[in-house]
Amino acid sequence: MKRRDFFKTIFSLFVKGALLSTAGYMYAKYVEPQQLTVRRYDVVHPLIPKSFDGCRLLQFSDVHLGYHYSVDHFQRVVKQMNDLDPHVICFTGDLLDEPNQYEHVDAITSLLTQLHAPLGKFCIYGNHDHGGYGTDIYKRMMTASGFRLLVNEWVTIERGHERIAIAGLDDFMLGKPNFAKTVQQLPKETYTIALIHEPDLVTQASVYPFHLQLSGHSHGGQIQLPWIGPLVTPPLAKQYVEGFYDIGQLTLYVNRGLGTTRMPFRFLTPPELTLFTLKAGS
């Protein structure tokens, strides 16, 4: 190859690489974070009562409002959630990225109030909800908007003359989680859904009478590469990153969340809402 042709080839490769990098940057920052997906799954279990057959439970997680996630953006998502017509809504933590610096608390509280779920709305603390002096801010917002904040406790949902339980653990990183307290006096043979922000706690949760654990925190890694997987995941989301896992009698589902944190990028991990339809097993 002649010297001139060699430099022409190198320059061509450099330009193509620069264009590809720019396109990847634009896609990861501006396109995929807006590509909300709705994932629908049936959950079958013999302890799910017949009266709950067909009950729709919607999970959303990790909004991180204030970090490249606006009120207008969340307003559109609230409409999409209501369009799914859930019976139950569960939020698995991290509403505001920095609670004590967020300026639109009243607007978000109003939007959360608009979420409709006839069998109840439930939530737990994530690490960002406790962080930034946010513990009381988050509690006031969720309580005012009709959510039941579960902190190491459980409640029952009744339909007809039958019931299931929703349990919520305090955040492990910045809260005071207590498994034993959470399951205290939990009725035996009751189908129980545990809301636990960090997914890697499933190993500890699996020894307790929970049947489905809903978690977030991981964001699916935010950036994944083909054949490699997620580049970085936060503490307590190293083993379980997204989707379903079975650990003993316990099924874990890890939601990728809605927003981003630390880096305003998503690649091969679009934001999600998850709609579970409960099915009474034989």
mmCIF file of C-alpha atoms in Angstrom, residues 38-255:
data_model
loop_
_atom_site.group_PDB
_atom_site.id
_atom_site.type_symbol
_atom_site.label_atom_id
_atom_site.label_comp_id
_atom_site.label_asym_id
_atom_site.label_seq_id
_atom_site.Cartn_x
_atom_site.Cartn_y
_atom_site.Cartn_z
ATOM 1 C CA VAL A 38 -44.046 -1.831 29.206
ATOM 2 C CA ARG A 39 -43.222 -5.386 30.176
ATOM 3 C CA ARG A 40 -46.169 -7.684 30.913
ATOM 4 C CA TYR A 41 -45.918 -10.947 32.826
ATOM 5 C CA ASP A 42 -48.239 -13.513 34.370
ATOM 6 C CA VAL A 43 -47.377 -14.572 37.908
ATOM 7 C CA VAL A 44 -48.760 -18.008 38.775
ATOM 8 C CA HIS A 45 -48.673 -19.431 42.293
ATOM 9 C CA PRO A 46 -50.858 -21.923 44.204
ATOM 10 C CA LEU A 47 -51.264 -19.482 47.120
ATOM 11 C CA ILE A 48 -52.753 -16.732 44.947
ATOM 12 C CA PRO A 49 -56.484 -16.785 45.840
ATOM 13 C CA LYS A 50 -59.037 -17.312 43.097
ATOM 14 C CA SER A 51 -60.539 -13.888 43.743
ATOM 15 C CA PHE A 52 -57.161 -12.359 42.796
ATOM 16 C CA ASP A 53 -56.984 -14.225 39.508
ATOM 17 C CA GLY A 54 -56.501 -11.517 36.885
ATOM 18 C CA CYS A 55 -55.459 -8.853 39.401
ATOM 19 C CA ARG A 56 -53.011 -6.415 37.749
ATOM 20 C CA LEU A 57 -50.083 -5.095 39.773
ATOM 21 C CA LEU A 58 -47.976 -2.295 38.294
ATOM 22 C CA GLN A 59 -44.398 -1.728 39.424
ATOM 23 C CA PHE A 60 -42.404 1.418 38.729
ATOM 24 C CA SER A 61 -39.042 2.324 40.193
ATOM 25 C CA ASP A 62 -36.048 4.664 40.274
ATOM 26 C CA VAL A 63 -37.482 7.825 38.760
ATOM 27 C CA HIS A 64 -34.619 10.062 39.947
ATOM 28 C CA LEU A 65 -36.523 13.252 39.268
ATOM 29 C CA GLY A 66 -34.227 16.227 38.965
ATOM 30 C CA TYR A 67 -31.400 14.377 37.257
ATOM 31 C CA HIS A 68 -32.283 14.774 33.573
ATOM 32 C CA TYR A 69 -35.871 13.732 34.383
ATOM 33 C CA SER A 70 -38.470 16.508 34.348
ATOM 34 C CA VAL A 71 -41.975 17.066 35.674
ATOM 35 C CA ASP A 72 -43.339 17.001 32.108
ATOM 36 C CA HIS A 73 -41.630 13.689 31.461
ATOM 37 C CA PHE A 74 -43.132 12.166 34.602
ATOM 38 C CA GLN A 75 -46.571 13.567 33.747
ATOM 39 C CA ARG A 76 -46.551 11.597 30.502
ATOM 40 C CA VAL A 77 -45.546 8.436 32.347
ATOM 41 C CA VAL A 78 -48.322 8.900 34.917
ATOM 42 C CA LYS A 79 -50.829 8.946 32.063
ATOM 43 C CA GLN A 80 -49.309 5.754 30.648
ATOM 44 C CA MET A 81 -49.540 4.073 34.049
ATOM 45 C CA ASN A 82 -53.201 4.971 34.421
ATOM 46 C CA ASP A 83 -53.866 3.739 30.882
ATOM 47 C CA LEU A 84 -52.648 0.289 32.003
ATOM 48 C CA ASP A 85 -55.587 0.224 34.469
ATOM 49 C CA PRO A 86 -53.771 -1.475 37.388
ATOM 50 C CA HIS A 87 -55.541 -2.711 40.489
ATOM 51 C CA VAL A 88 -52.406 -2.247 42.622
ATOM 52 C CA ILE A 89 -49.422 0.077 42.174
ATOM 53 C CA CYS A 90 -46.050 -0.525 43.843
ATOM 54 C CA PHE A 91 -43.150 1.920 43.789
ATOM 55 C CA THR A 92 -39.802 0.400 44.738
ATOM 56 C CA GLY A 93 -37.835 3.502 45.658
ATOM 57 C CA ASP A 94 -35.663 6.437 44.532
ATOM 58 C CA LEU A 95 -38.186 9.090 43.566
ATOM 59 C CA LEU A 96 -35.996 12.203 43.710
ATOM 60 C CA ASP A 97 -32.313 12.153 42.897
ATOM 61 C CA GLU A 98 -31.465 14.799 45.549
ATOM 62 C CA PRO A 99 -34.584 15.415 47.669
ATOM 63 C CA ASN A 100 -33.405 18.485 49.578
ATOM 64 C CA GLN A 101 -32.511 20.297 46.343
ATOM 65 C CA TYR A 102 -35.635 19.446 44.354
ATOM 66 C CA GLU A 103 -37.863 22.440 43.580
ATOM 67 C CA HIS A 104 -41.047 20.801 42.279
ATOM 68 C CA VAL A 105 -42.175 18.700 45.234
ATOM 69 C CA ASP A 106 -45.787 19.946 45.093
ATOM 70 C CA ALA A 107 -46.094 19.261 41.351
ATOM 71 C CA ILE A 108 -44.827 15.694 41.724
ATOM 72 C CA THR A 109 -47.065 15.084 44.731
ATOM 73 C CA SER A 110 -50.026 16.185 42.626
ATOM 74 C CA LEU A 111 -49.047 13.807 39.818
ATOM 75 C CA LEU A 112 -48.621 10.888 42.222
ATOM 76 C CA THR A 113 -52.097 11.650 43.578
ATOM 77 C CA GLN A 114 -53.485 11.171 40.059
ATOM 78 C CA LEU A 115 -52.300 7.558 39.929
ATOM 79 C CA HIS A 116 -55.343 5.342 40.285
ATOM 80 C CA ALA A 117 -55.311 1.849 41.799
ATOM 81 C CA PRO A 118 -58.521 0.650 43.484
ATOM 82 C CA LEU A 119 -56.767 -1.944 45.673
ATOM 83 C CA GLY A 120 -54.071 0.419 46.872
ATOM 84 C CA LYS A 121 -50.787 2.211 46.191
ATOM 85 C CA PHE A 122 -47.686 1.102 48.117
ATOM 86 C CA CYS A 123 -44.081 2.251 48.317
ATOM 87 C CA ILE A 124 -40.781 1.809 50.125
ATOM 88 C CA TYR A 125 -37.656 3.866 50.707
ATOM 89 C CA GLY A 126 -34.741 3.692 48.300
ATOM 90 C CA ASN A 127 -31.267 4.939 49.157
ATOM 91 C CA HIS A 128 -31.850 8.284 47.385
ATOM 92 C CA ASP A 129 -35.108 8.774 49.303
ATOM 93 C CA HIS A 130 -33.179 8.696 52.583
ATOM 94 C CA GLY A 131 -30.175 10.526 51.106
ATOM 95 C CA GLY A 132 -29.959 14.299 50.808
ATOM 96 C CA TYR A 133 -31.991 14.689 54.024
ATOM 97 C CA GLY A 134 -34.894 13.286 52.073
ATOM 98 C CA THR A 135 -36.463 10.884 54.578
ATOM 99 C CA ASP A 136 -39.219 13.227 55.754
ATOM 100 C CA ILE A 137 -39.629 14.926 52.351
ATOM 101 C CA TYR A 138 -40.301 11.594 50.675
ATOM 102 C CA LYS A 139 -42.612 10.416 53.459
ATOM 103 C CA ARG A 140 -44.728 13.581 53.208
ATOM 104 C CA MET A 141 -44.941 13.347 49.420
ATOM 105 C CA MET A 142 -45.952 9.699 49.293
ATOM 106 C CA THR A 143 -48.408 9.894 52.185
ATOM 107 C CA ALA A 144 -50.060 13.029 50.784
ATOM 108 C CA SER A 145 -50.483 11.366 47.387
ATOM 109 C CA GLY A 146 -52.265 8.308 48.780
ATOM 110 C CA PHE A 147 -49.385 5.835 48.894
ATOM 111 C CA ARG A 148 -48.905 3.564 51.898
ATOM 112 C CA LEU A 149 -45.232 3.786 52.872
ATOM 113 C CA LEU A 150 -44.103 0.423 54.192
ATOM 114 C CA VAL A 151 -41.134 0.440 56.571
ATOM 115 C CA ASN A 152 -40.362 -3.033 57.917
ATOM 116 C CA GLU A 153 -44.047 -3.964 57.935
ATOM 117 C CA TRP A 154 -46.783 -5.661 55.940
ATOM 118 C CA VAL A 155 -50.395 -4.990 55.049
ATOM 119 C CA THR A 156 -53.071 -7.105 53.451
ATOM 120 C CA ILE A 157 -55.129 -6.447 50.349
ATOM 121 C CA GLU A 158 -58.591 -7.949 50.324
ATOM 122 C CA ARG A 159 -60.688 -8.950 47.361
ATOM 123 C CA GLY A 160 -63.921 -10.704 48.076
ATOM 124 C CA HIS A 161 -63.273 -12.688 51.239
ATOM 125 C CA GLU A 162 -59.662 -13.496 50.350
ATOM 126 C CA ARG A 163 -56.397 -11.652 50.741
ATOM 127 C CA ILE A 164 -52.750 -11.343 49.807
ATOM 128 C CA ALA A 165 -50.006 -9.456 51.651
ATOM 129 C CA ILE A 166 -47.648 -6.664 50.621
ATOM 130 C CA ALA A 167 -44.511 -6.323 52.758
ATOM 131 C CA GLY A 168 -41.979 -3.496 52.599
ATOM 132 C CA LEU A 169 -38.403 -3.415 53.889
ATOM 133 C CA ASP A 170 -36.570 -0.215 54.771
ATOM 134 C CA ASP A 171 -33.638 0.645 52.523
ATOM 135 C CA PHE A 172 -30.531 -1.393 53.289
ATOM 136 C CA MET A 173 -27.906 1.232 52.439
ATOM 137 C CA LEU A 174 -29.225 4.229 54.393
ATOM 138 C CA GLY A 175 -32.212 2.947 56.350
ATOM 139 C CA LYS A 176 -32.723 0.449 59.167
ATOM 140 C CA PRO A 177 -34.017 -2.751 57.532
ATOM 141 C CA ASN A 178 -35.336 -5.512 59.755
ATOM 142 C CA PHE A 179 -36.530 -8.742 58.168
ATOM 143 C CA ALA A 180 -37.765 -10.283 61.405
ATOM 144 C CA LYS A 181 -39.907 -7.247 62.194
ATOM 145 C CA THR A 182 -41.207 -7.115 58.633
ATOM 146 C CA VAL A 183 -42.694 -10.623 58.797
ATOM 147 C CA GLN A 184 -43.859 -10.452 62.417
ATOM 148 C CA GLN A 185 -47.347 -11.999 62.721
ATOM 149 C CA LEU A 186 -47.581 -12.430 58.948
ATOM 150 C CA PRO A 187 -50.437 -14.904 58.379
ATOM 151 C CA LYS A 188 -49.246 -18.320 57.259
ATOM 152 C CA GLU A 189 -50.146 -19.589 53.811
ATOM 153 C CA THR A 190 -50.721 -16.025 52.588
ATOM 154 C CA TYR A 191 -49.261 -15.086 49.213
ATOM 155 C CA THR A 192 -46.810 -12.300 50.050
ATOM 156 C CA ILE A 193 -45.127 -9.763 47.780
ATOM 157 C CA ALA A 194 -42.017 -8.133 49.252
ATOM 158 C CA LEU A 195 -40.901 -4.664 48.148
ATOM 159 C CA ILE A 196 -37.124 -4.427 48.651
ATOM 160 C CA HIS A 197 -35.159 -1.698 46.898
ATOM 161 C CA GLU A 198 -31.819 -3.504 46.510
ATOM 162 C CA PRO A 199 -32.118 -6.803 44.609
ATOM 163 C CA ASP A 200 -29.076 -8.561 46.093
ATOM 164 C CA LEU A 201 -30.924 -8.812 49.415
ATOM 165 C CA VAL A 202 -32.891 -11.662 47.872
ATOM 166 C CA THR A 203 -30.461 -14.157 49.409
ATOM 167 C CA GLN A 204 -31.496 -12.998 52.870
ATOM 168 C CA ALA A 205 -35.138 -12.562 51.885
ATOM 169 C CA SER A 206 -35.386 -16.136 50.565
ATOM 170 C CA VAL A 207 -35.383 -17.593 54.096
ATOM 171 C CA TYR A 208 -38.531 -15.648 54.985
ATOM 172 C CA PRO A 209 -42.136 -16.373 53.871
ATOM 173 C CA PHE A 210 -42.052 -14.179 50.763
ATOM 174 C CA HIS A 211 -43.125 -15.449 47.353
ATOM 175 C CA LEU A 212 -42.363 -12.545 44.996
ATOM 176 C CA GLN A 213 -39.719 -9.874 45.583
ATOM 177 C CA LEU A 214 -39.937 -6.658 43.577
ATOM 178 C CA SER A 215 -36.759 -4.578 43.428
ATOM 179 C CA GLY A 216 -35.149 -1.772 41.470
ATOM 180 C CA HIS A 217 -31.881 0.075 42.212
ATOM 181 C CA SER A 218 -29.828 -1.497 39.402
ATOM 182 C CA HIS A 219 -31.243 0.524 36.469
ATOM 183 C CA GLY A 220 -30.361 -2.611 34.497
ATOM 184 C CA GLY A 221 -26.819 -1.283 34.623
ATOM 185 C CA GLN A 222 -27.916 1.713 32.479
ATOM 186 C CA ILE A 223 -25.256 0.795 29.920
ATOM 187 C CA GLN A 224 -24.904 -2.747 28.611
ATOM 188 C CA LEU A 225 -22.754 -4.071 25.794
ATOM 189 C CA PRO A 226 -23.527 -7.124 23.641
ATOM 190 C CA TRP A 227 -21.898 -10.338 24.983
ATOM 191 C CA ILE A 228 -20.508 -8.359 27.920
ATOM 192 C CA GLY A 229 -23.579 -7.189 29.816
ATOM 193 C CA PRO A 230 -23.755 -4.230 32.206
ATOM 194 C CA LEU A 231 -20.559 -2.219 32.597
ATOM 195 C CA VAL A 232 -21.303 -0.890 36.088
ATOM 196 C CA THR A 233 -23.986 -1.650 38.642
ATOM 197 C CA PRO A 234 -24.406 -0.061 42.098
ATOM 198 C CA PRO A 235 -23.655 -1.831 45.385
ATOM 199 C CA LEU A 236 -26.228 -4.498 46.246
ATOM 200 C CA ALA A 237 -27.166 -4.870 42.573
ATOM 201 C CA LYS A 238 -24.126 -6.862 41.466
ATOM 202 C CA GLN A 239 -25.629 -10.340 41.237
ATOM 203 C CA TYR A 240 -29.167 -9.558 40.118
ATOM 204 C CA VAL A 241 -29.451 -6.835 37.494
ATOM 205 C CA GLU A 242 -32.741 -7.107 35.586
ATOM 206 C CA GLY A 243 -35.658 -9.437 35.024
ATOM 207 C CA PHE A 244 -36.602 -12.660 36.795
ATOM 208 C CA TYR A 245 -34.562 -14.897 39.089
ATOM 209 C CA ASP A 246 -35.641 -17.885 41.196
ATOM 210 C CA ILE A 247 -33.975 -18.283 44.589
ATOM 211 C CA GLY A 248 -35.474 -21.190 46.476
ATOM 212 C CA GLN A 249 -39.221 -20.623 46.847
ATOM 213 C CA LEU A 250 -38.785 -16.922 46.151
ATOM 214 C CA THR A 251 -39.072 -15.277 42.734
ATOM 215 C CA LEU A 252 -37.215 -11.991 42.276
ATOM 216 C CA TYR A 253 -38.013 -9.399 39.659
ATOM 217 C CA VAL A 254 -35.609 -6.475 39.092
ATOM 218 C CA ASN A 255 -37.107 -3.451 37.353
#
